[in-house]
Amino acid sequence: MEEETGETEALIQSSSADSRPQPLGAPPARYKVYRKRWFILAVLSLLNCSNAMCWLSFAPVADETAQTLHLSLQQVNWFSLVYVLVAIVFSFCSMWILDTKGLRFSLLLGALLNACGSALRVVSMFFPCCVFPLMMCGQILCALAQPLIVFAPAKLAAQWFPEHQRATANTLASMANPLGLLLANVVSPLVISHGYSLFTLMCMYAGPTSVACALALLGICESLPAIPPSASRATPSDTPSIKQLLQNRAYLILLLCFGSGIGIFTCFSTLLQQILCVQGYTNEFAGLCGAVSVVLGLLGALVLGVCVDRTKAFTEVTKIGMSMASLGCTAFSMVSQLANQRILVAVVCGSFGLFGYSVYPIAMELAVECTYPTGEATSTGLIFLSGVSAGDGRFVCSGGLHLRSILPHGVSETASGGRRERGGNMC
């Protein structure tokens, strides 16, 4: 790779921008950054975006999905909630794969799982008699890909980008996930409201997953650059130690606080349509609120990423962002109970998303910084795992998760009287 000058940028000398100390008496270090890092970043972003779209394909149109597939509303919720449960089970395995097998293997595996799961969702529409188990299997495959993809941005930023670009790279890859949520919140109601079938919607979501899989298979050829981009990558990360992480006080505080925040946003993204429809708001308006929250979050994340790359104020930005997101969450819990307040609801959703989504990549980068040289996938993965666990707990406490709804008798009840049973929850 060193010979491929067309694939690289200028060789850079060690500078004050690199915060890792050099050994005394060591010769000046030389590091190289490769243009290919932007291609890998683009592929990871597309994987993250397409996986998030598969996650929330059904949530914005939960009532129409239940009617079309003859399922209960709780069964439809399980198409989204299975992501949470699979993440809890598969996260530790994903951390190990990323930190031991490398970035390339993890992204290829995630891309294949994502594409196969999305394809199975399309196939399930041809078998009405067993659409629920087939669709659920497709969702599970996509859910298995999620930790491999979501845990990767911090590792990609650390292994391929110089220190003055890491927060920006982490932001771009991480914010592709809420961008996927945004597209799902907009595309699903839009497609269904224009009279297209659920099968058409599944085919539309299968497209990006297939493209991302093809790009990953053809374009990602190595896990590490031949020459590291900075001093911190000249020395390999330590073998992941969860016990060591849990003894790190700063990391433990971040784990508990930010993990809880991720759990809240999991509930917000999954149940936004059902929360607002109870007060008489339409699917389109609920999708608009989700879109506003994500768009403002994306813009805020881009601004914060550039600022943090220059100032290195990870701690200050994380504290302020989480505090403001908490206020936004409190406001949403009150305003969402009001009917005929479209502007107020949209403003509160936007404020919640602005601070909540934008602080996510910064907090993940802070987790990597405060646990160096522990593996990036482990330090960020534990935070994500705590978040989805908190989200699952909130679903259970709020009654959004009913195990009995996936039993066979639930299907028969819905098939015969589903519309009457769901009448109070539909828009």
PDB file of C-alpha atoms in Angstrom, residues 29-192:
ATOM      1  CA  ALA A  29       7.635   9.775  13.913  1.00  0.00           C
ATOM      2  CA  ARG A  30       6.081   9.859  10.460  1.00  0.00           C
ATOM      3  CA  TYR A  31       2.470   8.983   9.801  1.00  0.00           C
ATOM      4  CA  LYS A  32       0.368   8.684   6.687  1.00  0.00           C
ATOM      5  CA  VAL A  33      -3.312   9.222   5.984  1.00  0.00           C
ATOM      6  CA  TYR A  34      -4.975   7.494   3.042  1.00  0.00           C
ATOM      7  CA  ARG A  35      -7.707   8.847   0.806  1.00  0.00           C
ATOM      8  CA  LYS A  36      -9.358   5.447   0.969  1.00  0.00           C
ATOM      9  CA  ARG A  37     -10.434   6.231   4.518  1.00  0.00           C
ATOM     10  CA  TRP A  38     -13.229   8.390   3.096  1.00  0.00           C
ATOM     11  CA  PHE A  39     -14.534   5.495   0.993  1.00  0.00           C
ATOM     12  CA  ILE A  40     -14.610   3.192   4.026  1.00  0.00           C
ATOM     13  CA  LEU A  41     -16.344   5.945   5.990  1.00  0.00           C
ATOM     14  CA  ALA A  42     -18.957   6.306   3.228  1.00  0.00           C
ATOM     15  CA  VAL A  43     -19.609   2.545   3.136  1.00  0.00           C
ATOM     16  CA  LEU A  44     -19.955   2.383   6.928  1.00  0.00           C
ATOM     17  CA  SER A  45     -22.317   5.360   6.858  1.00  0.00           C
ATOM     18  CA  LEU A  46     -24.486   3.679   4.217  1.00  0.00           C
ATOM     19  CA  LEU A  47     -24.525   0.454   6.233  1.00  0.00           C
ATOM     20  CA  ASN A  48     -25.503   2.347   9.372  1.00  0.00           C
ATOM     21  CA  CYS A  49     -28.218   4.292   7.567  1.00  0.00           C
ATOM     22  CA  SER A  50     -29.744   1.272   5.807  1.00  0.00           C
ATOM     23  CA  ASN A  51     -29.706  -0.798   8.996  1.00  0.00           C
ATOM     24  CA  ALA A  52     -31.546   1.932  10.899  1.00  0.00           C
ATOM     25  CA  MET A  53     -34.120   2.162   8.101  1.00  0.00           C
ATOM     26  CA  CYS A  54     -34.802  -1.560   8.456  1.00  0.00           C
ATOM     27  CA  TRP A  55     -35.125  -1.114  12.220  1.00  0.00           C
ATOM     28  CA  LEU A  56     -37.944   1.444  12.013  1.00  0.00           C
ATOM     29  CA  SER A  57     -39.562   0.365   8.751  1.00  0.00           C
ATOM     30  CA  PHE A  58     -42.833  -0.489  10.509  1.00  0.00           C
ATOM     31  CA  ALA A  59     -42.981   1.850  13.519  1.00  0.00           C
ATOM     32  CA  PRO A  60     -44.201   4.959  11.612  1.00  0.00           C
ATOM     33  CA  VAL A  61     -46.996   2.920   9.979  1.00  0.00           C
ATOM     34  CA  ALA A  62     -47.693   0.461  12.777  1.00  0.00           C
ATOM     35  CA  ASP A  63     -51.471   0.504  12.413  1.00  0.00           C
ATOM     36  CA  GLU A  64     -51.425  -0.020   8.612  1.00  0.00           C
ATOM     37  CA  THR A  65     -48.861  -2.814   8.999  1.00  0.00           C
ATOM     38  CA  ALA A  66     -51.057  -4.537  11.572  1.00  0.00           C
ATOM     39  CA  GLN A  67     -54.081  -4.300   9.263  1.00  0.00           C
ATOM     40  CA  THR A  68     -52.244  -5.483   6.150  1.00  0.00           C
ATOM     41  CA  LEU A  69     -50.480  -8.434   7.773  1.00  0.00           C
ATOM     42  CA  HIS A  70     -53.402  -9.291  10.123  1.00  0.00           C
ATOM     43  CA  LEU A  71     -51.266  -8.864  13.227  1.00  0.00           C
ATOM     44  CA  SER A  72     -51.771  -7.144  16.556  1.00  0.00           C
ATOM     45  CA  LEU A  73     -50.165  -3.793  17.248  1.00  0.00           C
ATOM     46  CA  GLN A  74     -47.932  -5.438  19.849  1.00  0.00           C
ATOM     47  CA  GLN A  75     -46.672  -7.930  17.271  1.00  0.00           C
ATOM     48  CA  VAL A  76     -45.773  -5.047  14.972  1.00  0.00           C
ATOM     49  CA  ASN A  77     -43.894  -3.425  17.867  1.00  0.00           C
ATOM     50  CA  TRP A  78     -41.822  -6.579  18.112  1.00  0.00           C
ATOM     51  CA  PHE A  79     -40.388  -5.959  14.640  1.00  0.00           C
ATOM     52  CA  SER A  80     -38.637  -2.947  16.181  1.00  0.00           C
ATOM     53  CA  LEU A  81     -38.131  -4.283  19.696  1.00  0.00           C
ATOM     54  CA  VAL A  82     -36.304  -7.386  18.488  1.00  0.00           C
ATOM     55  CA  TYR A  83     -33.390  -5.083  17.651  1.00  0.00           C
ATOM     56  CA  VAL A  84     -33.142  -4.216  21.325  1.00  0.00           C
ATOM     57  CA  LEU A  85     -33.190  -7.818  22.520  1.00  0.00           C
ATOM     58  CA  VAL A  86     -30.724  -9.062  19.901  1.00  0.00           C
ATOM     59  CA  ALA A  87     -28.368  -6.193  20.712  1.00  0.00           C
ATOM     60  CA  ILE A  88     -28.342  -7.217  24.372  1.00  0.00           C
ATOM     61  CA  VAL A  89     -27.516 -10.826  23.489  1.00  0.00           C
ATOM     62  CA  PHE A  90     -25.090 -10.243  20.616  1.00  0.00           C
ATOM     63  CA  SER A  91     -23.255  -7.102  21.779  1.00  0.00           C
ATOM     64  CA  PHE A  92     -20.466  -8.862  23.664  1.00  0.00           C
ATOM     65  CA  CYS A  93     -19.814 -11.117  20.695  1.00  0.00           C
ATOM     66  CA  SER A  94     -19.746  -8.063  18.405  1.00  0.00           C
ATOM     67  CA  MET A  95     -17.218  -6.300  20.639  1.00  0.00           C
ATOM     68  CA  TRP A  96     -14.977  -9.354  20.538  1.00  0.00           C
ATOM     69  CA  ILE A  97     -15.269  -9.657  16.753  1.00  0.00           C
ATOM     70  CA  LEU A  98     -14.418  -5.998  16.170  1.00  0.00           C
ATOM     71  CA  ASP A  99     -11.474  -5.887  18.578  1.00  0.00           C
ATOM     72  CA  THR A 100      -9.966  -9.253  17.586  1.00  0.00           C
ATOM     73  CA  LYS A 101     -11.022 -10.035  14.001  1.00  0.00           C
ATOM     74  CA  GLY A 102     -10.677  -6.470  12.800  1.00  0.00           C
ATOM     75  CA  LEU A 103     -12.707  -3.808  11.060  1.00  0.00           C
ATOM     76  CA  ARG A 104     -12.893  -5.433   7.610  1.00  0.00           C
ATOM     77  CA  PHE A 105     -14.232  -8.792   8.814  1.00  0.00           C
ATOM     78  CA  SER A 106     -16.790  -7.066  11.038  1.00  0.00           C
ATOM     79  CA  LEU A 107     -18.088  -4.756   8.314  1.00  0.00           C
ATOM     80  CA  LEU A 108     -18.334  -7.560   5.751  1.00  0.00           C
ATOM     81  CA  LEU A 109     -20.220  -9.769   8.209  1.00  0.00           C
ATOM     82  CA  GLY A 110     -22.528  -6.906   9.154  1.00  0.00           C
ATOM     83  CA  ALA A 111     -23.158  -6.044   5.497  1.00  0.00           C
ATOM     84  CA  LEU A 112     -24.054  -9.643   4.618  1.00  0.00           C
ATOM     85  CA  LEU A 113     -26.396 -10.035   7.595  1.00  0.00           C
ATOM     86  CA  ASN A 114     -28.056  -6.716   6.798  1.00  0.00           C
ATOM     87  CA  ALA A 115     -28.601  -7.556   3.121  1.00  0.00           C
ATOM     88  CA  CYS A 116     -29.840 -11.103   3.794  1.00  0.00           C
ATOM     89  CA  GLY A 117     -32.258  -9.921   6.475  1.00  0.00           C
ATOM     90  CA  SER A 118     -33.672  -7.230   4.219  1.00  0.00           C
ATOM     91  CA  ALA A 119     -34.089  -9.722   1.360  1.00  0.00           C
ATOM     92  CA  LEU A 120     -35.893 -12.170   3.648  1.00  0.00           C
ATOM     93  CA  ARG A 121     -38.360  -9.442   4.600  1.00  0.00           C
ATOM     94  CA  VAL A 122     -39.249  -9.072   0.920  1.00  0.00           C
ATOM     95  CA  VAL A 123     -39.605 -12.843   0.471  1.00  0.00           C
ATOM     96  CA  SER A 124     -41.899 -13.089   3.513  1.00  0.00           C
ATOM     97  CA  MET A 125     -44.540 -11.015   1.714  1.00  0.00           C
ATOM     98  CA  PHE A 126     -45.085 -13.924  -0.710  1.00  0.00           C
ATOM     99  CA  PHE A 127     -46.137 -16.240   2.140  1.00  0.00           C
ATOM    100  CA  PRO A 128     -49.141 -14.698   3.974  1.00  0.00           C
ATOM    101  CA  CYS A 129     -49.672 -17.821   6.063  1.00  0.00           C
ATOM    102  CA  CYS A 130     -46.290 -17.449   7.783  1.00  0.00           C
ATOM    103  CA  VAL A 131     -45.484 -13.798   7.197  1.00  0.00           C
ATOM    104  CA  PHE A 132     -44.875 -13.051  10.882  1.00  0.00           C
ATOM    105  CA  PRO A 133     -42.153 -15.661  11.562  1.00  0.00           C
ATOM    106  CA  LEU A 134     -40.422 -14.997   8.224  1.00  0.00           C
ATOM    107  CA  MET A 135     -40.531 -11.240   8.694  1.00  0.00           C
ATOM    108  CA  MET A 136     -39.257 -11.668  12.242  1.00  0.00           C
ATOM    109  CA  CYS A 137     -36.346 -13.812  11.004  1.00  0.00           C
ATOM    110  CA  GLY A 138     -35.446 -11.054   8.561  1.00  0.00           C
ATOM    111  CA  GLN A 139     -35.565  -8.474  11.345  1.00  0.00           C
ATOM    112  CA  ILE A 140     -33.378 -10.690  13.536  1.00  0.00           C
ATOM    113  CA  LEU A 141     -30.722 -10.953  10.811  1.00  0.00           C
ATOM    114  CA  CYS A 142     -30.721  -7.165  10.439  1.00  0.00           C
ATOM    115  CA  ALA A 143     -30.602  -6.844  14.226  1.00  0.00           C
ATOM    116  CA  LEU A 144     -27.548  -9.134  14.369  1.00  0.00           C
ATOM    117  CA  ALA A 145     -25.805  -6.741  11.991  1.00  0.00           C
ATOM    118  CA  GLN A 146     -26.599  -3.687  14.102  1.00  0.00           C
ATOM    119  CA  PRO A 147     -23.932  -4.029  16.842  1.00  0.00           C
ATOM    120  CA  LEU A 148     -21.232  -4.833  14.276  1.00  0.00           C
ATOM    121  CA  ILE A 149     -22.112  -1.648  12.412  1.00  0.00           C
ATOM    122  CA  VAL A 150     -22.961   0.696  15.297  1.00  0.00           C
ATOM    123  CA  PHE A 151     -19.793  -0.141  17.254  1.00  0.00           C
ATOM    124  CA  ALA A 152     -17.529   0.444  14.235  1.00  0.00           C
ATOM    125  CA  PRO A 153     -17.383   4.277  13.838  1.00  0.00           C
ATOM    126  CA  ALA A 154     -15.053   4.872  16.795  1.00  0.00           C
ATOM    127  CA  LYS A 155     -12.694   2.109  15.627  1.00  0.00           C
ATOM    128  CA  LEU A 156     -12.683   3.394  12.051  1.00  0.00           C
ATOM    129  CA  ALA A 157     -11.959   6.931  13.243  1.00  0.00           C
ATOM    130  CA  ALA A 158      -9.109   5.754  15.481  1.00  0.00           C
ATOM    131  CA  GLN A 159      -7.468   3.432  12.948  1.00  0.00           C
ATOM    132  CA  TRP A 160      -7.745   5.442   9.738  1.00  0.00           C
ATOM    133  CA  PHE A 161      -8.047   9.141  10.665  1.00  0.00           C
ATOM    134  CA  PRO A 162      -5.570  11.611  12.217  1.00  0.00           C
ATOM    135  CA  GLU A 163      -6.505  13.000  15.598  1.00  0.00           C
ATOM    136  CA  HIS A 164      -7.741  16.337  14.273  1.00  0.00           C
ATOM    137  CA  GLN A 165     -10.373  14.520  12.145  1.00  0.00           C
ATOM    138  CA  ARG A 166     -11.518  11.770  14.486  1.00  0.00           C
ATOM    139  CA  ALA A 167     -14.505  13.470  16.085  1.00  0.00           C
ATOM    140  CA  THR A 168     -15.725  14.568  12.650  1.00  0.00           C
ATOM    141  CA  ALA A 169     -15.323  11.058  11.194  1.00  0.00           C
ATOM    142  CA  ASN A 170     -17.058   9.511  14.201  1.00  0.00           C
ATOM    143  CA  THR A 171     -19.871  12.034  13.849  1.00  0.00           C
ATOM    144  CA  LEU A 172     -20.420  11.356  10.145  1.00  0.00           C
ATOM    145  CA  ALA A 173     -20.535   7.575  10.594  1.00  0.00           C
ATOM    146  CA  SER A 174     -22.573   7.642  13.812  1.00  0.00           C
ATOM    147  CA  MET A 175     -25.133  10.178  12.593  1.00  0.00           C
ATOM    148  CA  ALA A 176     -25.914   7.971   9.608  1.00  0.00           C
ATOM    149  CA  ASN A 177     -27.951   5.902  12.073  1.00  0.00           C
ATOM    150  CA  PRO A 178     -30.403   8.691  13.014  1.00  0.00           C
ATOM    151  CA  LEU A 179     -30.420   9.685   9.336  1.00  0.00           C
ATOM    152  CA  GLY A 180     -31.787   6.202   8.648  1.00  0.00           C
ATOM    153  CA  LEU A 181     -34.394   6.758  11.359  1.00  0.00           C
ATOM    154  CA  LEU A 182     -35.294  10.039   9.679  1.00  0.00           C
ATOM    155  CA  LEU A 183     -35.735   8.380   6.289  1.00  0.00           C
ATOM    156  CA  ALA A 184     -37.851   5.613   7.814  1.00  0.00           C
ATOM    157  CA  ASN A 185     -40.058   8.174   9.562  1.00  0.00           C
ATOM    158  CA  VAL A 186     -40.575  10.038   6.285  1.00  0.00           C
ATOM    159  CA  VAL A 187     -40.540   7.295   3.639  1.00  0.00           C
ATOM    160  CA  SER A 188     -42.819   4.747   5.343  1.00  0.00           C
ATOM    161  CA  PRO A 189     -45.820   7.075   5.903  1.00  0.00           C
ATOM    162  CA  LEU A 190     -45.260   8.736   2.516  1.00  0.00           C
ATOM    163  CA  VAL A 191     -45.236   5.472   0.565  1.00  0.00           C
ATOM    164  CA  ILE A 192     -48.244   3.998   2.377  1.00  0.00           C
TER     165      ILE A 192
END
